[in-house]
Amino acid sequence: MINQNKRDRLIDSAAMLFHHNGLNATSLADIAKHADIPIGNVYYYFKTKEELALAAVSKRKEQFSAGYALLEEHIDDPRQRLIEAVYYFEKVRDEYTRYGCPIGKIIVDADTEKDNVVQTAAQVLTEFVIWAERQFRQLGHSSDARRYATSLMSGIQGASIMAKAARNPEIISDEILRLVNWIETLPNRKIQLGKVAVKDVSNAA
């Protein structure tokens, strides 16, 4: 149990320092110091910084996946699920304004396209798009679902970059409001199609 706690502390410290300082600027010694664990003990859990970075990104990936599962479990309406997902970024807007998106920062800092860390970080964004696409499909926008989902993530990422550059968290809040208004105005085509079907049946009768 103690060993597991140490490993978790290293992962949590790595995730925070990579976000705040960047992947390249953070050393294993920095992480060990922040986690209050002797540097020699770090190598028992992680042989390289890449292994620790991969664990940190994987944990963020798991947290986002758990969040999507909770939205699916507790909210029946796909429109409201999308809105709640967008509102999450309001909670982290100050942190994103100061340090940028933690996933985006990893992707920018990592060395090569073949890097496992980059690939796992990219999966975090891809999984959001896949999840959001499913919500748009459930609203009856099958042909546009992938484009809408990609646009949603692009808006959030773009606002994060602009907010960091301008040191203005309101940029993120404004983009969130724009995205929520857009989602709210999208028609539920499945309901509309259902009404048409009922009307046709009634006319036939």
Coordinates of C-alpha atoms in Angstrom, one line a residue:
M1 CA 0.0 0.0 0.0
I2 CA 2.9 2.4 0.9
N3 CA 4.6 1.6 -2.4
Q4 CA 1.4 2.3 -4.4
N5 CA 1.0 5.6 -2.6
K6 CA 4.5 6.6 -3.6
R7 CA 3.9 5.6 -7.2
D8 CA 0.7 7.7 -7.2
R9 CA 2.5 10.7 -5.6
L10 CA 5.1 10.5 -8.4
I11 CA 2.5 10.4 -11.1
D12 CA 0.5 13.3 -9.5
S13 CA 3.6 15.4 -9.1
A14 CA 4.8 14.6 -12.6
A15 CA 1.4 15.6 -14.1
M16 CA 1.4 18.9 -12.3
L17 CA 5.0 19.8 -13.1
F18 CA 4.7 18.8 -16.7
H19 CA 1.7 21.0 -16.9
H20 CA 3.2 24.0 -15.1
N21 CA 6.8 23.8 -16.4
G22 CA 6.7 21.7 -19.5
L23 CA 7.9 18.2 -20.2
N24 CA 11.4 19.2 -21.3
A25 CA 12.0 21.6 -18.4
T26 CA 11.0 19.1 -15.8
S27 CA 13.5 16.5 -14.5
L28 CA 13.1 13.3 -12.5
A29 CA 14.9 15.1 -9.7
D30 CA 12.2 17.9 -9.8
I31 CA 9.5 15.3 -9.6
A32 CA 11.1 13.4 -6.8
K33 CA 11.5 16.6 -4.8
H34 CA 7.9 17.7 -5.3
A35 CA 6.7 14.2 -4.4
D36 CA 9.0 14.2 -1.3
I37 CA 10.5 10.9 -2.5
P38 CA 14.3 10.2 -2.7
I39 CA 15.5 10.3 -6.3
G40 CA 16.9 6.8 -5.9
N41 CA 13.5 5.4 -5.1
V42 CA 12.0 6.9 -8.3
Y43 CA 13.9 4.4 -10.5
Y44 CA 12.2 1.5 -8.6
Y45 CA 8.9 2.7 -10.2
F46 CA 10.0 4.4 -13.4
K47 CA 13.2 3.8 -15.3
T48 CA 12.9 6.9 -17.4
K49 CA 11.1 10.3 -17.5
E50 CA 9.3 9.0 -20.5
E51 CA 7.8 6.1 -18.5
L52 CA 6.6 8.5 -15.8
A53 CA 5.3 11.0 -18.4
L54 CA 3.3 8.1 -20.0
A55 CA 1.9 7.1 -16.6
A56 CA 0.9 10.8 -15.9
V57 CA -0.8 11.2 -19.3
S58 CA -2.5 7.8 -19.0
K59 CA -3.9 8.8 -15.7
R60 CA -5.4 12.0 -17.2
K61 CA -6.8 9.9 -20.0
E62 CA -8.5 7.6 -17.5
Q63 CA -9.9 10.6 -15.6
F64 CA -11.5 12.0 -18.7
S65 CA -12.9 8.6 -19.7
A66 CA -14.4 8.2 -16.2
G67 CA -16.0 11.7 -16.6
Y68 CA -17.6 10.7 -19.9
A69 CA -19.0 7.5 -18.2
L70 CA -20.5 9.6 -15.4
L71 CA -22.2 11.9 -17.9
E72 CA -23.6 8.9 -19.8
E73 CA -24.8 7.4 -16.5
H74 CA -26.4 10.4 -14.9
I75 CA -27.7 12.5 -17.9
D76 CA -30.2 11.1 -20.4
D77 CA -30.1 14.0 -22.8
P78 CA -27.1 14.0 -25.2
R79 CA -27.4 17.7 -25.6
Q80 CA -27.1 18.3 -21.9
R81 CA -24.1 15.9 -21.7
L82 CA -22.3 18.0 -24.3
I83 CA -23.1 21.2 -22.4
E84 CA -21.9 19.7 -19.1
A85 CA -18.7 18.6 -20.8
V86 CA -18.0 22.1 -22.2
Y87 CA -18.7 23.7 -18.8
Y88 CA -15.9 21.6 -17.3
F89 CA -13.5 23.9 -18.9
E90 CA -15.0 26.8 -17.0
K91 CA -13.8 25.1 -13.8
V92 CA -10.2 25.0 -15.1
R93 CA -10.1 28.2 -17.0
D94 CA -7.7 30.0 -14.6
E95 CA -5.3 27.1 -14.7
Y96 CA -5.5 26.9 -18.5
T97 CA -4.9 30.6 -18.8
R98 CA -1.8 30.4 -16.7
Y99 CA -0.3 27.2 -18.0
G100 CA -2.3 26.2 -21.1
C101 CA -4.0 22.8 -21.7
P102 CA -2.0 20.0 -20.0
I103 CA -2.6 17.7 -22.9
G104 CA -1.8 20.2 -25.5
K105 CA 1.4 21.2 -23.7
I106 CA 2.6 17.6 -23.6
I107 CA 2.0 17.2 -27.4
V108 CA 4.0 20.4 -28.1
D109 CA 6.8 19.5 -25.8
A110 CA 7.3 15.8 -26.7
D111 CA 10.1 15.1 -29.2
T112 CA 8.8 13.0 -32.0
E113 CA 5.5 11.8 -33.6
K114 CA 6.5 8.3 -32.7
D115 CA 6.8 9.1 -29.0
N116 CA 4.4 7.0 -26.9
V117 CA 3.7 9.9 -24.7
V118 CA 2.6 12.0 -27.7
Q119 CA 0.4 9.2 -29.0
T120 CA -1.3 8.7 -25.6
A121 CA -1.8 12.5 -25.2
A122 CA -3.3 12.7 -28.7
Q123 CA -5.7 9.9 -27.7
V124 CA -7.1 12.1 -25.0
L125 CA -8.2 14.6 -27.6
T126 CA -9.3 11.9 -30.0
E127 CA -11.5 10.2 -27.3
F128 CA -13.2 13.5 -26.6
V129 CA -14.0 13.9 -30.3
I130 CA -15.3 10.3 -30.5
W131 CA -17.4 10.8 -27.4
A132 CA -18.8 14.1 -28.6
E133 CA -19.4 12.7 -32.0
R134 CA -21.6 10.1 -30.5
Q135 CA -23.7 12.7 -28.7
F136 CA -24.2 14.7 -31.9
R137 CA -25.3 11.4 -33.7
Q138 CA -27.8 10.8 -30.9
L139 CA -29.2 14.3 -31.7
G140 CA -29.7 13.2 -35.3
H141 CA -26.7 15.0 -36.8
S142 CA -24.9 11.9 -38.2
S143 CA -23.5 13.4 -41.3
D144 CA -22.0 16.4 -39.4
A145 CA -21.3 14.7 -36.1
R146 CA -17.5 14.3 -36.6
R147 CA -17.1 17.8 -37.9
Y148 CA -19.1 19.2 -35.0
A149 CA -17.2 17.3 -32.4
T150 CA -13.8 18.3 -33.9
S151 CA -15.0 21.9 -34.0
L152 CA -16.0 21.7 -30.4
M153 CA -12.5 20.6 -29.3
S154 CA -10.8 23.0 -31.6
G155 CA -12.8 25.9 -30.1
I156 CA -11.7 24.9 -26.6
Q157 CA -8.1 24.4 -27.5
G158 CA -7.9 27.6 -29.5
A159 CA -9.5 29.6 -26.6
S160 CA -7.0 28.1 -24.2
I161 CA -4.0 29.3 -26.4
M162 CA -5.5 32.7 -26.8
A163 CA -6.3 33.0 -23.1
K164 CA -2.7 32.1 -22.2
A165 CA -1.2 34.5 -24.7
A166 CA -3.4 37.4 -23.5
R167 CA -3.4 36.3 -19.9
N168 CA -7.2 36.7 -20.0
P169 CA -9.4 33.8 -18.7
E170 CA -12.5 35.6 -20.0
I171 CA -11.5 34.4 -23.5
I172 CA -12.2 30.8 -22.4
S173 CA -15.4 31.8 -20.7
D174 CA -16.6 33.7 -23.8
E175 CA -15.8 30.6 -26.0
I176 CA -17.6 28.3 -23.6
L177 CA -20.7 30.6 -23.8
R178 CA -20.5 30.6 -27.6
L179 CA -20.2 26.8 -27.7
V180 CA -23.1 26.3 -25.2
N181 CA -25.3 28.6 -27.2
W182 CA -24.5 26.8 -30.4
I183 CA -25.3 23.4 -28.8
E184 CA -28.5 24.7 -27.4
T185 CA -29.7 25.9 -30.8
L186 CA -29.0 22.7 -32.6
P187 CA -32.3 20.9 -33.4
N188 CA -32.9 17.4 -32.2
R189 CA -33.4 15.8 -35.6
K190 CA -34.3 12.5 -34.2
I191 CA -37.3 14.0 -32.3
Q192 CA -38.3 15.9 -35.5
L193 CA -38.1 12.7 -37.6
G194 CA -40.2 10.9 -35.0
K195 CA -42.8 13.6 -35.2
V196 CA -42.9 13.4 -39.0
A197 CA -43.3 9.6 -38.8
V198 CA -46.2 9.9 -36.4
K199 CA -47.8 12.6 -38.6
D200 CA -47.5 10.4 -41.7
V201 CA -49.1 7.5 -39.8
S202 CA -51.9 9.7 -38.7
N203 CA -52.5 11.0 -42.2
A204 CA -52.5 7.4 -43.6
A205 CA -55.1 6.4 -41.0

